[in-house]
Short mmCIF file of C-alpha atoms and ligand atoms in Angstrom, two decimals:
data_model
loop_
_atom_site.label_atom_id
_atom_site.label_comp_id
_atom_site.label_asym_id
_atom_site.label_seq_id
_atom_site.Cartn_x
_atom_site.Cartn_y
_atom_site.Cartn_z
CA MET A 121 -127.42 -66.89 55.17
CA LYS A 122 -124.12 -65.11 54.86
CA ALA A 123 -121.79 -65.50 51.90
CA VAL A 124 -118.23 -64.55 51.05
CA VAL A 125 -117.80 -63.85 47.34
CA LEU A 126 -114.23 -64.06 46.05
CA VAL A 127 -113.56 -61.23 43.62
CA GLY A 128 -109.94 -60.33 44.27
CA GLY A 129 -108.21 -62.11 41.39
CA PHE A 130 -106.33 -60.34 38.59
CA GLY A 131 -108.50 -61.77 35.81
CA THR A 132 -105.41 -62.33 33.65
CA ARG A 133 -107.20 -64.57 31.15
CA LEU A 134 -109.59 -61.72 30.34
CA ARG A 135 -106.91 -59.12 29.61
CA PRO A 136 -106.92 -56.52 28.15
CA LEU A 137 -110.50 -55.96 29.39
CA THR A 138 -109.42 -56.55 32.99
CA LEU A 139 -106.57 -54.03 32.81
CA THR A 140 -109.16 -51.32 33.50
CA THR A 141 -112.09 -53.24 34.99
CA PRO A 142 -111.83 -56.14 37.46
CA LYS A 143 -113.32 -59.36 36.08
CA GLN A 144 -116.49 -59.41 38.12
CA MET A 145 -117.29 -55.79 37.20
CA LEU A 146 -117.17 -56.53 33.45
CA PRO A 147 -120.64 -56.07 32.01
CA VAL A 148 -122.76 -59.04 31.06
CA ILE A 149 -125.57 -57.77 28.78
CA ASP A 150 -126.67 -54.81 30.91
CA ARG A 151 -125.02 -55.10 34.34
CA PRO A 152 -121.76 -56.15 35.93
CA MET A 153 -121.15 -59.90 36.19
CA LEU A 154 -121.24 -59.49 39.98
CA GLU A 155 -124.86 -58.31 39.99
CA HIS A 156 -125.98 -61.44 38.17
CA VAL A 157 -124.04 -63.58 40.67
CA ILE A 158 -125.28 -61.79 43.79
CA GLY A 159 -128.84 -61.67 42.41
CA GLY A 160 -128.72 -65.48 42.16
CA LEU A 161 -127.50 -65.79 45.75
CA GLY A 162 -130.26 -63.45 46.93
CA ARG A 163 -132.89 -65.64 45.26
CA HIS A 164 -131.59 -68.59 47.30
CA GLY A 165 -131.88 -66.77 50.61
CA VAL A 166 -128.49 -65.09 51.04
CA ASP A 167 -129.02 -61.72 52.72
CA GLU A 168 -125.46 -60.57 53.41
CA VAL A 169 -122.47 -60.80 51.08
CA THR A 170 -118.90 -59.95 52.01
CA LEU A 171 -116.86 -59.12 48.95
CA SER A 172 -113.33 -60.46 49.24
CA LEU A 173 -111.45 -57.73 47.42
CA GLY A 174 -107.93 -57.10 46.25
CA TYR A 175 -107.24 -56.11 42.64
CA LYS A 176 -108.96 -52.80 41.80
CA GLU A 177 -111.10 -52.86 44.93
CA ASP A 178 -112.03 -49.20 44.47
CA VAL A 179 -114.07 -50.03 41.35
CA PHE A 180 -116.41 -52.18 43.45
CA ARG A 181 -116.78 -49.66 46.22
CA GLU A 182 -117.52 -46.83 43.82
CA ALA A 183 -120.15 -48.93 42.02
CA TYR A 184 -122.07 -49.70 45.25
CA PRO A 185 -121.62 -46.68 47.50
CA ASP A 186 -124.70 -47.53 49.57
CA ALA A 187 -123.35 -51.05 50.23
CA ARG A 188 -126.21 -52.86 48.50
CA CYS A 189 -126.00 -54.92 45.34
CA ALA A 190 -128.92 -56.70 43.62
CA GLY A 191 -131.00 -56.26 46.78
CA VAL A 192 -128.39 -57.84 49.09
CA ALA A 193 -126.42 -56.05 51.83
CA LEU A 194 -122.69 -55.78 51.09
CA LYS A 195 -119.62 -55.75 53.29
CA TYR A 196 -116.15 -55.11 51.96
CA ALA A 197 -112.94 -56.90 53.01
CA VAL A 198 -109.85 -55.56 51.28
CA GLU A 199 -106.73 -57.74 51.47
CA PRO A 200 -103.46 -55.90 52.03
CA GLU A 201 -101.97 -58.29 49.45
CA PRO A 202 -103.41 -61.26 47.54
CA LEU A 203 -103.82 -64.12 50.03
CA ASP A 204 -105.06 -66.72 47.49
CA THR A 205 -108.44 -68.40 47.79
CA ALA A 206 -108.32 -69.80 51.35
CA GLY A 207 -106.35 -66.85 52.75
CA ALA A 208 -108.98 -64.58 51.21
CA VAL A 209 -111.86 -66.55 52.76
CA ARG A 210 -110.25 -66.40 56.20
CA PHE A 211 -109.52 -62.70 55.91
CA ALA A 212 -113.02 -61.83 54.67
CA ALA A 213 -114.87 -64.03 57.16
CA ASN A 214 -112.91 -62.53 60.03
CA ALA A 215 -113.47 -59.01 58.75
CA ALA A 216 -117.22 -59.67 58.55
CA GLY A 217 -117.31 -61.32 61.99
CA ILE A 218 -118.69 -64.59 60.59
CA ASP A 219 -118.99 -67.23 63.32
CA GLU A 220 -121.69 -69.52 61.90
CA THR A 221 -122.10 -71.80 58.86
CA PHE A 222 -121.48 -69.70 55.73
CA ILE A 223 -121.31 -69.84 51.95
CA VAL A 224 -118.33 -69.14 49.70
CA ILE A 225 -118.64 -68.45 45.98
CA ASN A 226 -116.11 -67.84 43.24
CA GLY A 227 -117.33 -64.53 41.84
CA ASP A 228 -116.95 -65.48 38.19
CA VAL A 229 -119.29 -68.48 38.22
CA PHE A 230 -122.56 -68.17 36.31
CA THR A 231 -124.96 -70.81 37.50
CA ASP A 232 -128.53 -71.83 38.33
CA LEU A 233 -127.19 -74.14 41.02
CA ASP A 234 -129.41 -74.49 44.09
CA VAL A 235 -127.16 -73.31 46.91
CA SER A 236 -129.86 -74.03 49.50
CA ALA A 237 -129.76 -77.73 48.51
CA VAL A 238 -126.01 -77.72 49.23
CA TRP A 239 -126.71 -75.99 52.56
CA GLN A 240 -129.32 -78.61 53.46
CA ARG A 241 -127.10 -81.59 52.57
CA HIS A 242 -124.25 -80.03 54.55
CA HIS A 243 -126.37 -80.08 57.70
CA GLU A 244 -127.85 -83.53 57.00
CA VAL A 245 -124.45 -85.22 56.93
CA GLY A 246 -122.82 -83.00 59.53
CA ALA A 247 -120.02 -81.98 57.16
CA GLU A 248 -117.25 -79.53 57.97
CA GLY A 249 -117.39 -78.40 54.34
CA THR A 250 -119.69 -79.23 51.42
CA ILE A 251 -118.96 -78.31 47.82
CA ALA A 252 -121.13 -78.28 44.72
CA LEU A 253 -119.91 -80.34 41.78
CA THR A 254 -120.73 -79.97 38.10
CA PRO A 255 -119.84 -82.25 35.17
CA VAL A 256 -117.56 -80.90 32.40
CA ASP A 257 -115.98 -82.36 29.26
CA ASP A 258 -112.44 -81.24 30.07
CA PRO A 259 -111.82 -81.34 33.84
CA SER A 260 -108.14 -80.34 33.52
CA ARG A 261 -108.96 -76.61 33.85
CA TYR A 262 -110.72 -77.11 37.18
CA GLY A 263 -110.58 -78.74 40.62
CA VAL A 264 -111.40 -82.41 40.07
CA VAL A 265 -113.39 -84.08 42.84
CA PRO A 266 -114.02 -87.83 43.18
CA THR A 267 -116.56 -88.96 45.80
CA ASP A 268 -117.81 -92.21 47.31
CA PRO A 269 -121.40 -93.32 46.58
CA ASP A 270 -122.74 -91.38 49.60
CA GLY A 271 -121.18 -88.14 48.40
CA ARG A 272 -118.20 -88.01 50.75
CA VAL A 273 -115.23 -86.47 48.92
CA THR A 274 -112.34 -88.89 48.49
CA GLY A 275 -109.83 -86.61 46.76
CA PHE A 276 -109.31 -83.08 45.46
CA VAL A 277 -106.93 -82.52 42.55
CA GLU A 278 -106.61 -78.95 41.28
CA LYS A 279 -106.03 -78.72 37.53
CA PRO A 280 -104.58 -82.19 36.87
CA PRO A 281 -103.10 -83.14 33.47
CA ARG A 282 -105.97 -83.98 31.12
CA ASP A 283 -105.38 -87.76 31.09
CA GLU A 284 -104.95 -87.98 34.88
CA ALA A 285 -108.34 -86.59 35.99
CA PRO A 286 -110.07 -89.29 38.07
CA THR A 287 -113.60 -88.07 37.15
CA ASN A 288 -115.28 -85.34 35.10
CA TRP A 289 -117.12 -83.95 38.16
CA ILE A 290 -115.42 -80.71 39.11
CA ASN A 291 -115.53 -78.12 41.85
CA ALA A 292 -118.29 -75.68 40.86
CA GLY A 293 -116.85 -72.90 43.06
CA THR A 294 -119.73 -72.94 45.57
CA TYR A 295 -119.08 -74.09 49.15
CA VAL A 296 -120.86 -74.31 52.47
CA LEU A 297 -118.33 -74.17 55.32
CA GLU A 298 -118.30 -74.42 59.08
CA PRO A 299 -116.39 -71.61 60.82
CA SER A 300 -113.95 -74.30 62.09
CA VAL A 301 -112.52 -74.42 58.54
CA LEU A 302 -111.16 -70.90 59.16
CA ASP A 303 -108.95 -72.23 61.98
CA ARG A 304 -107.29 -74.57 59.49
CA ILE A 305 -106.07 -71.64 57.38
CA ASP A 306 -102.81 -69.93 58.37
CA ALA A 307 -103.06 -66.17 58.77
CA ASP A 308 -100.93 -63.69 56.82
CA ARG A 309 -99.74 -65.95 54.04
CA ARG A 310 -101.07 -67.15 50.71
CA VAL A 311 -103.13 -70.30 51.15
CA SER A 312 -105.03 -72.01 48.34
CA ILE A 313 -108.35 -73.56 49.37
CA GLU A 314 -108.06 -75.96 46.42
CA ARG A 315 -104.46 -77.06 46.98
CA GLU A 316 -104.21 -76.99 50.78
CA THR A 317 -107.45 -76.64 52.71
CA PHE A 318 -109.68 -79.05 50.79
CA PRO A 319 -107.08 -81.85 50.58
CA ALA A 320 -106.62 -81.54 54.38
CA LEU A 321 -110.40 -81.73 54.92
CA VAL A 322 -110.57 -84.78 52.65
CA ALA A 323 -107.87 -86.49 54.71
CA ASP A 324 -110.03 -85.94 57.82
CA GLY A 325 -113.19 -87.20 56.09
CA GLY A 326 -114.97 -83.88 56.66
CA LEU A 327 -115.56 -82.77 53.04
CA TRP A 328 -118.81 -83.68 51.27
CA ALA A 329 -120.22 -82.88 47.84
CA VAL A 330 -123.52 -82.35 46.09
CA LYS A 331 -123.67 -83.13 42.36
CA SER A 332 -125.73 -80.90 40.11
CA ASP A 333 -126.18 -80.64 36.36
CA ALA A 334 -127.80 -77.18 36.59
CA TYR A 335 -126.55 -74.49 34.18
CA TRP A 336 -122.95 -73.71 35.10
CA VAL A 337 -120.20 -71.69 33.40
CA ASP A 338 -116.96 -70.21 34.76
CA ALA A 339 -116.94 -66.88 32.93
CA GLY A 340 -113.23 -66.23 33.43
CA THR A 341 -111.99 -66.80 29.87
CA PRO A 342 -112.67 -64.93 26.60
CA TYR A 343 -114.63 -67.89 25.25
CA THR A 344 -116.84 -68.25 28.33
CA TYR A 345 -117.29 -64.48 28.80
CA LEU A 346 -118.86 -64.51 25.32
CA GLN A 347 -120.67 -67.78 25.95
CA ILE A 348 -122.62 -66.63 29.02
CA GLN A 349 -123.94 -63.68 27.01
CA MET A 350 -124.83 -65.79 23.96
CA ASP A 351 -126.62 -68.21 26.31
CA LEU A 352 -128.75 -65.36 27.67
CA LEU A 353 -129.55 -64.17 24.13
CA ASP A 354 -130.41 -67.72 22.99
CA GLY A 355 -132.67 -68.41 25.96
CA VAL A 356 -130.51 -71.26 27.25
CA ARG A 357 -131.28 -69.99 30.79
CA GLY A 358 -135.01 -69.25 30.55
CA GLU A 359 -136.53 -66.35 28.60
CA LYS A 360 -134.48 -64.97 25.72
CA VAL A 361 -132.88 -61.65 26.60
CA ASN A 362 -132.59 -58.69 24.21
CA GLY A 363 -128.91 -57.77 23.98
CA VAL A 364 -129.28 -54.41 22.24
CA SER A 365 -129.43 -51.50 24.66
CA PRO A 366 -132.10 -48.86 23.99
CA ASP A 367 -129.22 -46.37 24.25
CA ALA A 368 -127.21 -47.95 21.42
CA SER A 369 -127.42 -46.51 17.94
CA ILE A 370 -127.53 -48.93 15.06
CA ASP A 371 -127.73 -47.70 11.49
CA PRO A 372 -130.65 -49.29 9.60
CA ALA A 373 -128.12 -50.42 6.99
CA ALA A 374 -125.99 -52.29 9.56
CA ARG A 375 -126.42 -56.01 10.31
CA VAL A 376 -126.47 -57.08 13.96
CA GLU A 377 -126.94 -60.80 14.61
CA ARG A 378 -126.94 -62.57 17.99
CA SER A 379 -124.93 -59.86 19.66
CA VAL A 380 -124.79 -57.59 22.66
CA ILE A 381 -124.62 -53.87 21.87
CA MET A 382 -124.28 -51.90 25.09
CA GLY A 383 -125.43 -48.38 25.94
CA GLY A 384 -123.87 -45.53 23.95
CA ALA A 385 -122.30 -47.90 21.41
CA SER A 386 -122.84 -47.30 17.70
CA VAL A 387 -122.78 -49.47 14.60
CA ALA A 388 -122.53 -47.71 11.24
CA ALA A 389 -124.03 -48.50 7.85
CA GLY A 390 -122.76 -51.63 6.15
CA ALA A 391 -121.11 -52.97 9.31
CA VAL A 392 -121.72 -56.57 10.38
CA VAL A 393 -121.71 -57.57 14.07
CA ARG A 394 -122.25 -61.27 14.72
CA ASP A 395 -121.95 -63.45 17.87
CA ALA A 396 -120.14 -60.55 19.51
CA VAL A 397 -120.12 -58.12 22.41
CA VAL A 398 -119.76 -54.40 21.70
CA SER A 399 -119.22 -52.67 25.04
CA THR A 400 -120.42 -49.32 26.32
CA GLY A 401 -119.62 -46.41 24.02
CA ALA A 402 -117.70 -48.48 21.46
CA VAL A 403 -117.86 -47.39 17.81
CA ILE A 404 -118.10 -49.78 14.88
CA ARG A 405 -117.49 -47.81 11.69
CA SER A 406 -118.93 -48.46 8.25
CA GLU A 407 -118.45 -51.85 6.62
CA ALA A 408 -116.42 -53.15 9.55
CA VAL A 409 -116.95 -56.77 10.64
CA VAL A 410 -116.97 -57.91 14.28
CA ASP A 411 -117.46 -61.65 14.60
CA GLY A 412 -117.15 -63.85 17.71
CA SER A 413 -115.17 -61.16 19.52
CA VAL A 414 -115.38 -58.54 22.26
CA VAL A 415 -114.91 -54.81 21.62
CA GLY A 416 -114.09 -53.08 24.90
CA PRO A 417 -115.65 -49.87 26.21
CA GLY A 418 -115.03 -46.78 24.08
CA ALA A 419 -112.95 -48.71 21.53
CA VAL A 420 -113.21 -47.91 17.84
CA VAL A 421 -113.24 -50.41 14.97
CA GLY A 422 -112.35 -48.45 11.83
CA ASP A 423 -113.99 -48.53 8.40
CA ARG A 424 -113.78 -51.98 6.75
CA ALA A 425 -111.68 -53.41 9.61
CA LYS A 426 -112.22 -57.08 10.48
CA VAL A 427 -112.23 -58.25 14.11
CA THR A 428 -112.73 -62.00 14.32
CA GLY A 429 -111.90 -65.28 16.07
CA LEU A 430 -112.25 -64.37 19.77
CA THR A 431 -110.29 -61.14 19.48
CA MET A 432 -110.44 -58.99 22.62
CA ILE A 433 -110.10 -55.24 22.14
CA GLY A 434 -109.16 -53.22 25.20
CA ASP A 435 -110.70 -50.09 26.64
CA GLY A 436 -110.46 -47.13 24.21
CA MET A 437 -108.25 -48.90 21.65
CA VAL A 438 -108.51 -47.90 18.00
CA VAL A 439 -108.42 -50.53 15.26
CA GLU A 440 -107.24 -48.77 12.10
CA ALA A 441 -109.43 -48.65 9.00
CA GLY A 442 -108.99 -51.81 6.92
CA ALA A 443 -107.00 -53.68 9.61
CA ALA A 444 -107.64 -57.39 10.30
CA LEU A 445 -107.39 -58.80 13.82
CA ASP A 446 -108.04 -62.52 14.21
CA GLY A 447 -107.83 -64.29 17.55
CA VAL A 448 -105.65 -61.69 19.25
CA LYS A 449 -105.62 -59.50 22.30
CA PHE A 450 -105.29 -55.82 21.43
CA PRO A 451 -103.11 -54.42 22.88
CA GLU A 452 -100.96 -57.54 22.79
CA SER A 453 -99.08 -56.57 25.96
CA GLY A 454 -102.36 -57.02 27.85
N1 GDD B 68 -109.74 -61.98 47.32
C1 GDD B 68 -109.06 -62.79 46.51
N2 GDD B 68 -107.72 -62.96 46.71
N3 GDD B 68 -109.73 -63.41 45.51
C2 GDD B 68 -109.01 -64.22 44.71
C3 GDD B 68 -107.62 -64.45 44.86
C4 GDD B 68 -106.95 -63.76 45.93
O1 GDD B 68 -105.73 -63.87 46.16
N4 GDD B 68 -107.23 -65.31 43.88
C5 GDD B 68 -108.33 -65.61 43.17
N5 GDD B 68 -109.42 -64.95 43.65
C6 GDD B 68 -110.81 -65.04 43.19
C7 GDD B 68 -111.03 -64.74 41.71
O2 GDD B 68 -111.37 -63.38 41.53
C8 GDD B 68 -112.20 -65.67 41.36
O3 GDD B 68 -113.47 -65.06 41.61
C9 GDD B 68 -112.05 -66.83 42.33
O4 GDD B 68 -111.18 -66.39 43.37
C10 GDD B 68 -111.46 -68.09 41.67
O5 GDD B 68 -110.28 -67.72 40.98
P1 GDD B 68 -110.08 -68.08 39.43
O6 GDD B 68 -108.79 -67.51 39.01
O7 GDD B 68 -111.29 -67.75 38.66
O8 GDD B 68 -109.89 -69.67 39.57
P2 GDD B 68 -110.14 -70.79 38.46
O9 GDD B 68 -111.34 -70.48 37.66
O10 GDD B 68 -108.87 -71.03 37.74
O11 GDD B 68 -110.41 -72.10 39.39
C11 GDD B 68 -111.30 -72.04 40.48
O12 GDD B 68 -112.65 -72.09 40.04
C12 GDD B 68 -113.04 -73.33 39.39
C13 GDD B 68 -114.52 -73.24 39.09
O13 GDD B 68 -114.83 -72.12 38.38
C14 GDD B 68 -111.00 -73.22 41.43
O14 GDD B 68 -111.76 -73.05 42.59
C15 GDD B 68 -111.33 -74.57 40.76
O15 GDD B 68 -111.15 -75.63 41.68
C16 GDD B 68 -112.78 -74.56 40.29
O16 GDD B 68 -113.09 -75.79 39.59
MG1 MG B 69 -112.61 -68.82 37.42
#
């Protein structure tokens, strides 16, 4: 099975972290988000992934110079300019020479979804496209997808106002598509698969869905970027994972609770790190507090400083001794 993985977005909701690292290359515990995603595809039988690249494409290519990632062969398709989700799929599928049924995944989705079940249903019903659906509490942030009792899609509404969502089943960002879908997408302009291509497929009766309540999180926001890591630590997805790298240095008089401390990071005496992510090479000085926040790579949190409330600290930033940052992005301009 061949898959196109969309990884070309700007990751604006995860700034400032994404000013230096594209979203899918941000680390999750001990490896880039992308390796978790591609590893999952590999376990379901995908053996070739084409990365649909745009923003900071060089970071991906440098990370996988031998064109393999998590045991899966990689191809690269670099858009000359952002073509939006459908434009990107068309561009990447053409670049990879895909002319058979294929899979498309949003590269920021963390899930245990069974993509082979979607593949199987797609062939059973003879669909032109089949999408996985997952239930959420607030569908307004997603593509909302009503179906008939057989699973044929009857509408596709991208990010509707909260009180206008027709169902809480949303587009899980995993599709099986026939190559004929590519012919529906105009070349050389921005086309959204959610706003143009899927509604057109619905009108023709060719879009089907498979509902799943498997683990599913879109990791594209500060809250969910933390959540997927806390879930791995808590054992929400199988075995509990240890979040403290063997290459981190933690003073015996520091307190680290339910946190990820990446390689080369250090936490000094008297510091408290709780429900947080401390990225590669970051420094948490004495008696500082980091709670429910992300400290970017190489950043420094000064003595007695407090970083709380989903604060995101960018690459190499320095939080002054005694400062208090609560629920902010630092730098703000990010
Ligand atoms: N190559 C390329 N070019 N990739 C892009 C572009 C582009 O122009 N724009 C976005 N992407 C990539 C992003 O990097 C991401 O992996 C994926 O496409 C989806 O973009 P997001 O920005 O994460 O979209 P979203 O989370 O708001 O909504 C999408 O995902 C939801 C599920 O997670 C939609 O597909 C929703 O319908 C869906 O419910
Ligand atoms: Mg997303």
